[in-house]
mmCIF file of C-alpha atoms in Angstrom:
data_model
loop_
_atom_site.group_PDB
_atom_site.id
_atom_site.type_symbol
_atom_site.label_atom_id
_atom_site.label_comp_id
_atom_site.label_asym_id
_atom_site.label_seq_id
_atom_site.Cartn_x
_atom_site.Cartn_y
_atom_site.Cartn_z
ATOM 1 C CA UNK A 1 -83.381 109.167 -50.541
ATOM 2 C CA UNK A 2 -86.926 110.677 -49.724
ATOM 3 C CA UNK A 3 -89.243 108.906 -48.065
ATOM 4 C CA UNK A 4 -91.172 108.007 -44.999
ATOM 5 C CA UNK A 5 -90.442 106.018 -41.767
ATOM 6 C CA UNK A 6 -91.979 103.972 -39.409
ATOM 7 C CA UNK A 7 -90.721 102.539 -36.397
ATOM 8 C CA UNK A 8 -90.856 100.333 -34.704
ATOM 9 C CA UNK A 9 -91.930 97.835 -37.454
ATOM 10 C CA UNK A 10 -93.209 95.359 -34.443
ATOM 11 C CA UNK A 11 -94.379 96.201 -31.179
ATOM 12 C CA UNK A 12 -95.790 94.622 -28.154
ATOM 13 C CA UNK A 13 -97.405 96.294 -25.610
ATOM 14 C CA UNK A 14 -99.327 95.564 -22.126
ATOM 15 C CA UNK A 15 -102.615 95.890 -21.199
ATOM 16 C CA UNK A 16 -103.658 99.584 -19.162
ATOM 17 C CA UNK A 17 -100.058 101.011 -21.060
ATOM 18 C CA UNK A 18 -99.640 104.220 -23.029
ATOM 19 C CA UNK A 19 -97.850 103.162 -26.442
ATOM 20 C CA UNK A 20 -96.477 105.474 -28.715
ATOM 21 C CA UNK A 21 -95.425 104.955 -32.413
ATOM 22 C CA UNK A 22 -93.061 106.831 -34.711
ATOM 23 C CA UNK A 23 -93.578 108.570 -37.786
ATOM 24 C CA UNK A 24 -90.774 110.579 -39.932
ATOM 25 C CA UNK A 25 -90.977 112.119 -43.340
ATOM 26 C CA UNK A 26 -87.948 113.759 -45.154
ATOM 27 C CA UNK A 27 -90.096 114.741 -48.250
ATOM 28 C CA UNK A 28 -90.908 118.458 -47.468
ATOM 29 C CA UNK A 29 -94.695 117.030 -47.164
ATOM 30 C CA UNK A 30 -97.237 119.507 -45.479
ATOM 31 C CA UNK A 31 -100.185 116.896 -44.831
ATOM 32 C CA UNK A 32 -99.222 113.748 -42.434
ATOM 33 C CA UNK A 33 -102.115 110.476 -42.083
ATOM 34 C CA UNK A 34 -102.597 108.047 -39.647
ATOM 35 C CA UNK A 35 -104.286 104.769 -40.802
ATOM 36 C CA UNK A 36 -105.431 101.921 -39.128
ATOM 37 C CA UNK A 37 -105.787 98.542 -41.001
ATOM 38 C CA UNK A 38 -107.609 95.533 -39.904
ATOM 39 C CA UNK A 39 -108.546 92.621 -41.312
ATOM 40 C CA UNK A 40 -111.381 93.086 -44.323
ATOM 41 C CA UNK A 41 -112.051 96.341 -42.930
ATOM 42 C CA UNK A 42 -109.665 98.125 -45.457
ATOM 43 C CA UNK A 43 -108.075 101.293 -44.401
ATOM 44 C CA UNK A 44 -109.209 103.715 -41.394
ATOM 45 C CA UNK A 45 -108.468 106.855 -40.796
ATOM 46 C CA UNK A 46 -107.209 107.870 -37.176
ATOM 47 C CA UNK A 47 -105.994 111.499 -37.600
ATOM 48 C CA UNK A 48 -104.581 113.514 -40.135
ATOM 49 C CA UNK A 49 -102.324 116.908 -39.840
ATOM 50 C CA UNK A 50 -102.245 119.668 -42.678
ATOM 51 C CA UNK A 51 -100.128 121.730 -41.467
ATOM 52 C CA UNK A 52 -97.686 121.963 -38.239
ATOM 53 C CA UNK A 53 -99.474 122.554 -34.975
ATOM 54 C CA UNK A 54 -103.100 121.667 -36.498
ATOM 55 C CA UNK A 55 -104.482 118.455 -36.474
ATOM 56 C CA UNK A 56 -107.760 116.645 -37.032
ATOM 57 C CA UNK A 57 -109.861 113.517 -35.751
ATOM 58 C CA UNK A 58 -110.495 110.557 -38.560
ATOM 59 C CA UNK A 59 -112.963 108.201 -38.301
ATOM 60 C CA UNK A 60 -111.847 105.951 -35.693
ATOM 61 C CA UNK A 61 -109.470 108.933 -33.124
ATOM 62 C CA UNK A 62 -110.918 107.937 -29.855
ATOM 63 C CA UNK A 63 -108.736 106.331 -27.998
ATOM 64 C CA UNK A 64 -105.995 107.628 -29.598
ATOM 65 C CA UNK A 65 -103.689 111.196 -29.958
ATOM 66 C CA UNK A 66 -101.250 112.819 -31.733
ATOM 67 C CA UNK A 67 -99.030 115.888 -32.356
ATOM 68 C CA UNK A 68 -97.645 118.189 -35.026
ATOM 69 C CA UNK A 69 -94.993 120.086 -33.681
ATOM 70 C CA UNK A 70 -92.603 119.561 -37.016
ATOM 71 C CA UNK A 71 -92.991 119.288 -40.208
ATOM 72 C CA UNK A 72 -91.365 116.326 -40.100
ATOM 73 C CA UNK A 73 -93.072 114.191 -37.719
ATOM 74 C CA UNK A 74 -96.019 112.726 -36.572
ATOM 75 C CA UNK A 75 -96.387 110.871 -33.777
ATOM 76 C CA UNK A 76 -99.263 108.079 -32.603
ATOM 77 C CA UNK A 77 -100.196 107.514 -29.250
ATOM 78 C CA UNK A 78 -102.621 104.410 -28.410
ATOM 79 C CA UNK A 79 -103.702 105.013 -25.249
ATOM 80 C CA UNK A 80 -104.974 102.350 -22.443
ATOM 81 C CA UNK A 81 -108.579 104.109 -23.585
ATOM 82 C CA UNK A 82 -108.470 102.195 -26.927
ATOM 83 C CA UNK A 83 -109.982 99.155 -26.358
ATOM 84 C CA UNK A 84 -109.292 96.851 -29.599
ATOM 85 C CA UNK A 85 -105.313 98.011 -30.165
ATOM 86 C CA UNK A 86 -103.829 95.174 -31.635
ATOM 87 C CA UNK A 87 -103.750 96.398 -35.806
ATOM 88 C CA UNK A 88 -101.601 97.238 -38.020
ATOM 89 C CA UNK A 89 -100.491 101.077 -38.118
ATOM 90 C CA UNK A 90 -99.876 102.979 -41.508
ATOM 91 C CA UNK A 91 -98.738 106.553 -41.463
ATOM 92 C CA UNK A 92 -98.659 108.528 -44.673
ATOM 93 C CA UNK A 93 -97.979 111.948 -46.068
ATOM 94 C CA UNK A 94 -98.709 113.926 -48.990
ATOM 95 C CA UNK A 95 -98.387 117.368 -50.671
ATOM 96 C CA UNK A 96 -101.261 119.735 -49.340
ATOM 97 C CA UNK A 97 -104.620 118.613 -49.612
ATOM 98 C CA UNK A 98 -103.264 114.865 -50.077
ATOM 99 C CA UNK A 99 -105.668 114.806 -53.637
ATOM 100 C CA UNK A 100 -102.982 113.195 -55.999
ATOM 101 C CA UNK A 101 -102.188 110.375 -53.747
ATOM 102 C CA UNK A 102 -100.102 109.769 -50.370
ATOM 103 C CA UNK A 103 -96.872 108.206 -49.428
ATOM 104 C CA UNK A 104 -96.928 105.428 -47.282
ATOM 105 C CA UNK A 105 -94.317 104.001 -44.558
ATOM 106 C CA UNK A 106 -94.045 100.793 -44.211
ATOM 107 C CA UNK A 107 -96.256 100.426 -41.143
ATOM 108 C CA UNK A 108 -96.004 99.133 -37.196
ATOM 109 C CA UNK A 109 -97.580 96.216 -36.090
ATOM 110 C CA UNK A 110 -98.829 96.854 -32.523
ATOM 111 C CA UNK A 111 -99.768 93.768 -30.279
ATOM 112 C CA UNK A 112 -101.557 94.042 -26.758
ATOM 113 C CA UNK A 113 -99.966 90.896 -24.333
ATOM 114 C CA UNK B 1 -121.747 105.533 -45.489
ATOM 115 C CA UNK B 2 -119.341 103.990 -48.057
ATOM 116 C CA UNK B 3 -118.428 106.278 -50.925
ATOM 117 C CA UNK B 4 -115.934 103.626 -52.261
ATOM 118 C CA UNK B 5 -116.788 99.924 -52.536
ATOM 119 C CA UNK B 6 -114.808 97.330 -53.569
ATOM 120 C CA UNK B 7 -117.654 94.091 -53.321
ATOM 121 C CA UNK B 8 -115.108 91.851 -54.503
ATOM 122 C CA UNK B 9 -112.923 90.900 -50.872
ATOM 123 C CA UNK B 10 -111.142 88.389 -53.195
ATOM 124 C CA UNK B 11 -110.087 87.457 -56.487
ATOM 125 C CA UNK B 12 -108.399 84.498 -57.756
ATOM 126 C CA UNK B 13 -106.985 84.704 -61.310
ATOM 127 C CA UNK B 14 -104.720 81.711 -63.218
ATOM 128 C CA UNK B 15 -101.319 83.277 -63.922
ATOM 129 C CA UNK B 16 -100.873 84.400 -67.802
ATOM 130 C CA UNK B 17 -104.837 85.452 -67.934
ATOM 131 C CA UNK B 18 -106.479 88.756 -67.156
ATOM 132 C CA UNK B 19 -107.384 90.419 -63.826
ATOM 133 C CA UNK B 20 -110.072 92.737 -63.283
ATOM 134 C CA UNK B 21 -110.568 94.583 -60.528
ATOM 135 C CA UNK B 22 -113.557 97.010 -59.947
ATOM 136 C CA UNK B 23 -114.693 99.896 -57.743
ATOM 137 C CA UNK B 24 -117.680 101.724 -57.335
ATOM 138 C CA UNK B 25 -117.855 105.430 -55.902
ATOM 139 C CA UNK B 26 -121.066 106.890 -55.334
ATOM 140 C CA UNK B 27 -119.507 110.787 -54.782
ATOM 141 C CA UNK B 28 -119.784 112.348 -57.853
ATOM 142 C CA UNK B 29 -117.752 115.520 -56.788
ATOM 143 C CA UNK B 30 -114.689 112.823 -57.216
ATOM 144 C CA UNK B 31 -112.578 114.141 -59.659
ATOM 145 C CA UNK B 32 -108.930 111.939 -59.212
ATOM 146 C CA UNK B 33 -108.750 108.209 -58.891
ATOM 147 C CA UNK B 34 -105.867 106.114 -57.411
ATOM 148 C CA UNK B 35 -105.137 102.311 -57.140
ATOM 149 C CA UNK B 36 -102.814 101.035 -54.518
ATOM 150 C CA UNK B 37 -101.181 97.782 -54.269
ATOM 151 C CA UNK B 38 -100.055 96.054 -50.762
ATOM 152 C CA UNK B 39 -98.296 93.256 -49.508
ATOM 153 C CA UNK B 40 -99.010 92.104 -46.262
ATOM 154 C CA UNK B 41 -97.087 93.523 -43.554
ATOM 155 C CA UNK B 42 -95.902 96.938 -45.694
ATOM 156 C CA UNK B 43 -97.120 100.176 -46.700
ATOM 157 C CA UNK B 44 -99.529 100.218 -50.206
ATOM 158 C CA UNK B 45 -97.411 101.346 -52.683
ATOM 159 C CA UNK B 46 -98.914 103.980 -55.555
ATOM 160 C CA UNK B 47 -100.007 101.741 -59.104
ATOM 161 C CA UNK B 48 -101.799 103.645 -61.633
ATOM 162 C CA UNK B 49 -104.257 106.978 -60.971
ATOM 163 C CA UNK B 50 -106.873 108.477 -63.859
ATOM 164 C CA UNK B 51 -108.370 111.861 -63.655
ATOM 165 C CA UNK B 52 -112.146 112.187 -64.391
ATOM 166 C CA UNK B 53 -111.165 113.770 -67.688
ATOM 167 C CA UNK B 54 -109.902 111.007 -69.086
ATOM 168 C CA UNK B 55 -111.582 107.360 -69.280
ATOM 169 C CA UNK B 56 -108.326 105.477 -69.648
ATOM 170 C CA UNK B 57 -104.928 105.681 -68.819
ATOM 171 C CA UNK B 58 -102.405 102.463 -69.441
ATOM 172 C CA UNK B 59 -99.207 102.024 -67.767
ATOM 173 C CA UNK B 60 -97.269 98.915 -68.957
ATOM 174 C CA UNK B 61 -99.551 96.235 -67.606
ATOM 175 C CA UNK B 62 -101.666 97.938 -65.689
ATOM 176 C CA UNK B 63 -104.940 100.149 -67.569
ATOM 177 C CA UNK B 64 -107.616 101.782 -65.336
ATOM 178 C CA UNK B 65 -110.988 102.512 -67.167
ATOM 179 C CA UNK B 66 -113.862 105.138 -65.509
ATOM 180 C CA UNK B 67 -117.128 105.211 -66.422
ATOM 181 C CA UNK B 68 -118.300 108.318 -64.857
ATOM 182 C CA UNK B 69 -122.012 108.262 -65.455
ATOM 183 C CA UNK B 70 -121.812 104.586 -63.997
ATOM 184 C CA UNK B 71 -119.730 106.507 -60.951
ATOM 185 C CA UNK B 72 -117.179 103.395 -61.491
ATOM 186 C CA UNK B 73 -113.736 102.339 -62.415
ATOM 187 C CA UNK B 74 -111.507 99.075 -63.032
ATOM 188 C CA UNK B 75 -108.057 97.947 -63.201
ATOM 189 C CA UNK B 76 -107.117 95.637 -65.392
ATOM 190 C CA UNK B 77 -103.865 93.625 -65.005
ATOM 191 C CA UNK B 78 -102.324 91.550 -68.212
ATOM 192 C CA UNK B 79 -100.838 89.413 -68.039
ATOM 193 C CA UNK B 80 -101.178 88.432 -64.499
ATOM 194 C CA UNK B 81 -98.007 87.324 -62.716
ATOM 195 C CA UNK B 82 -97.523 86.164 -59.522
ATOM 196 C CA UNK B 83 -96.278 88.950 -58.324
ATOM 197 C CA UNK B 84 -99.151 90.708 -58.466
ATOM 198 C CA UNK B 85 -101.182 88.588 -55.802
ATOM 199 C CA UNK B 86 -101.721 91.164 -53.121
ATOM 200 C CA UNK B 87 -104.298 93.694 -51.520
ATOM 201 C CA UNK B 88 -105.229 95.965 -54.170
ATOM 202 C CA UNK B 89 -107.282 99.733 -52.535
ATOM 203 C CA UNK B 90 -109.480 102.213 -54.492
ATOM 204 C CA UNK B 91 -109.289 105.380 -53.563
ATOM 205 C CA UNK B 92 -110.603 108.644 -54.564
ATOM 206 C CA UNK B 93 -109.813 112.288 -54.018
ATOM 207 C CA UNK B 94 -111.405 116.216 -54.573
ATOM 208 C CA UNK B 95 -108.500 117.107 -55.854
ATOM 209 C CA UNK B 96 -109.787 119.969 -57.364
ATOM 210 C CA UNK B 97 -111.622 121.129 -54.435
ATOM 211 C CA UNK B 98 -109.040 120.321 -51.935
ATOM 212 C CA UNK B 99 -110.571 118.098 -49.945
ATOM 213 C CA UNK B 100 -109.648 118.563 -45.889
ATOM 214 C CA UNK B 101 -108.631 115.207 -45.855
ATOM 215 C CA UNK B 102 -107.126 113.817 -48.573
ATOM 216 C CA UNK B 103 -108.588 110.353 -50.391
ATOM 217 C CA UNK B 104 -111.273 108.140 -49.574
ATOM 218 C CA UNK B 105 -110.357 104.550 -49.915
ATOM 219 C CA UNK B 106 -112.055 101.495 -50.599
ATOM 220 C CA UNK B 107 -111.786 98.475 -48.235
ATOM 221 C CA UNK B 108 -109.495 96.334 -50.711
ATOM 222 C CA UNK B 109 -109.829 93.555 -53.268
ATOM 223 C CA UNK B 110 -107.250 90.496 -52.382
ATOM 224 C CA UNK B 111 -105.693 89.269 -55.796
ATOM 225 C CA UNK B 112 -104.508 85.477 -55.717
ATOM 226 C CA UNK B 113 -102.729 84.493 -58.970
ATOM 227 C CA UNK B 114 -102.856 80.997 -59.335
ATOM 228 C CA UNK B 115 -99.949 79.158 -60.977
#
C-alpha cells in the first residue's frame, strides 16, 4: 500500500539536543511538507521540498533544517536553536505544485524534558 | 496576514442535526478548495474539495458550497454523527497557477457532536 510514514510517533527529547524526525513516502510524490501544529494555531508551515536536492523555508524554519537527498524522504531536524519544540509534527507530500491536496502521515509528537 | 479564516475555533452540534462549517478566504487568485478532517494525535485526512467553477459539490454526507464573490465556502455535514467530532481545516490552493507551495490552510474549526 502507498502512503506516507512518520516515525517515531512519540518522542522525547532534552534540553540543548539536536532531534531529528523521520519522514518516508512510497507514492512517487515530487513535493514533501513539513507542518507544525499547535494548539488553536492551526497548521504551520516549516519547510517544504519540490523537488530532490531543493528545498524552501515556511513560515516558522528557524530553528529548524532539513534535506532532500531522495525522492523518498524528508527528514526534520529541531535543533537546540528552536526555542518552543514541544508540538506536534505533520509531514506531507503531494504531486507537484501540492494544488489538489496533500497526503498526510500520521505525525510525531516531540516533547522537550 | 490570514488568507484563510476559520472564526469559528469550535462548534458543538446535537447528533442527528446539521453542521455547518464556514471559511473565509480573502485571495481571490484561489481557484481549488479542500476540507480536511483530524483526529487528535493523527494526520488530517482529505474530506471533500470544490473547484471555483463549480458552487457545489456533494459527497454522501458531506456538501461544500462557494460563494466566490463573498470569497467564502462551507461544509455542511447531515446528519451529524459522532464520528464526525474532530478538527475540521480549510485550505486553499493556485492550482492553476502552481503555487510554490502548495495550500494555504485555515487554523481549524473543532466539531463536538453532542449525543
Amino acid at each position: 500500500d502507498g502512503g506516507i510514514t512518520q516515525s517515531p510517533k512519540y518522542l522525547f527529547r532534552k534540553e540543548g539536543q539536536n532531534v531529528t524526525l523521520s519522514c518516508e513516502q512510497n507514492l512517487n510524490h515530487d513535493a514533501m511538507y513539513w507542518y507544525r501544529q499547535d494548539p488553536g494555531q492551526g497548521l504551520r508551515l516549516i519547510y517544504y521540498s519540490q523537488i530532490v536536492n531543493d528545498f524552501q523555508k515556511g513560515d516558522i524554519a528557524e530553528g529548524y533544517s532539513v534535506s532532500r537527498e531522495k525522492k523518498e524522504s524528508f527528514p526534520l531536524t529541531v535543533t537546540s536553536a528552536q526555542k518552543n519544540p514541544t508540538a506536534f509534527y505533520l509531514c506531507a507530500s503531494s504531486m507537484s505544485g501540492g494544488g489538489y491536496g496533500y497526503t498526510f502521515g500520521s505525525g510525531t509528537r516531540l516533547t522537550v524534558v | 496576514d490570514q488568507q484563510v479564516k476559520q472564526n469559528s475555533p469550535s462548534l458543538s452540534v446535537q447528533e442527528g442535526r446539521i453542521s455547518i462549517l464556514n471559511c473565509d478566504y480573502t485571495n481571490s487568485m484561489f481557484d481549488y478548495f479542500l476540507w480536511y478532517k483530524k483526529y487528535p494525535a493523527e494526520g488530517p485526512t482529505f474530506l471533500i474539495s470544490i473547484s471555483s467553477i463549480k458552487d457545489k459539490n456533494e459527497d454522501g454526507r458531506f456538501t461544500v458550497f462557494l460563494n466566490k464573490s463573498a470569497k467564502h465556502l462551507s461544509l455542511h455535514i447531515v446528519p451529524s454523527q459522532p464520528g464526525d467530532s474532530a478538527v475540521y481545516f480549510c485550505a486553499a490552493s493556485l492550482h492553476s497557477g502552481g503555487g510554490a507551495d502548495g495550500l494555504t490552510f485555515g487554523k481549524g474549526t473543532h466539531l463536538i457532536i453532542q449525543p
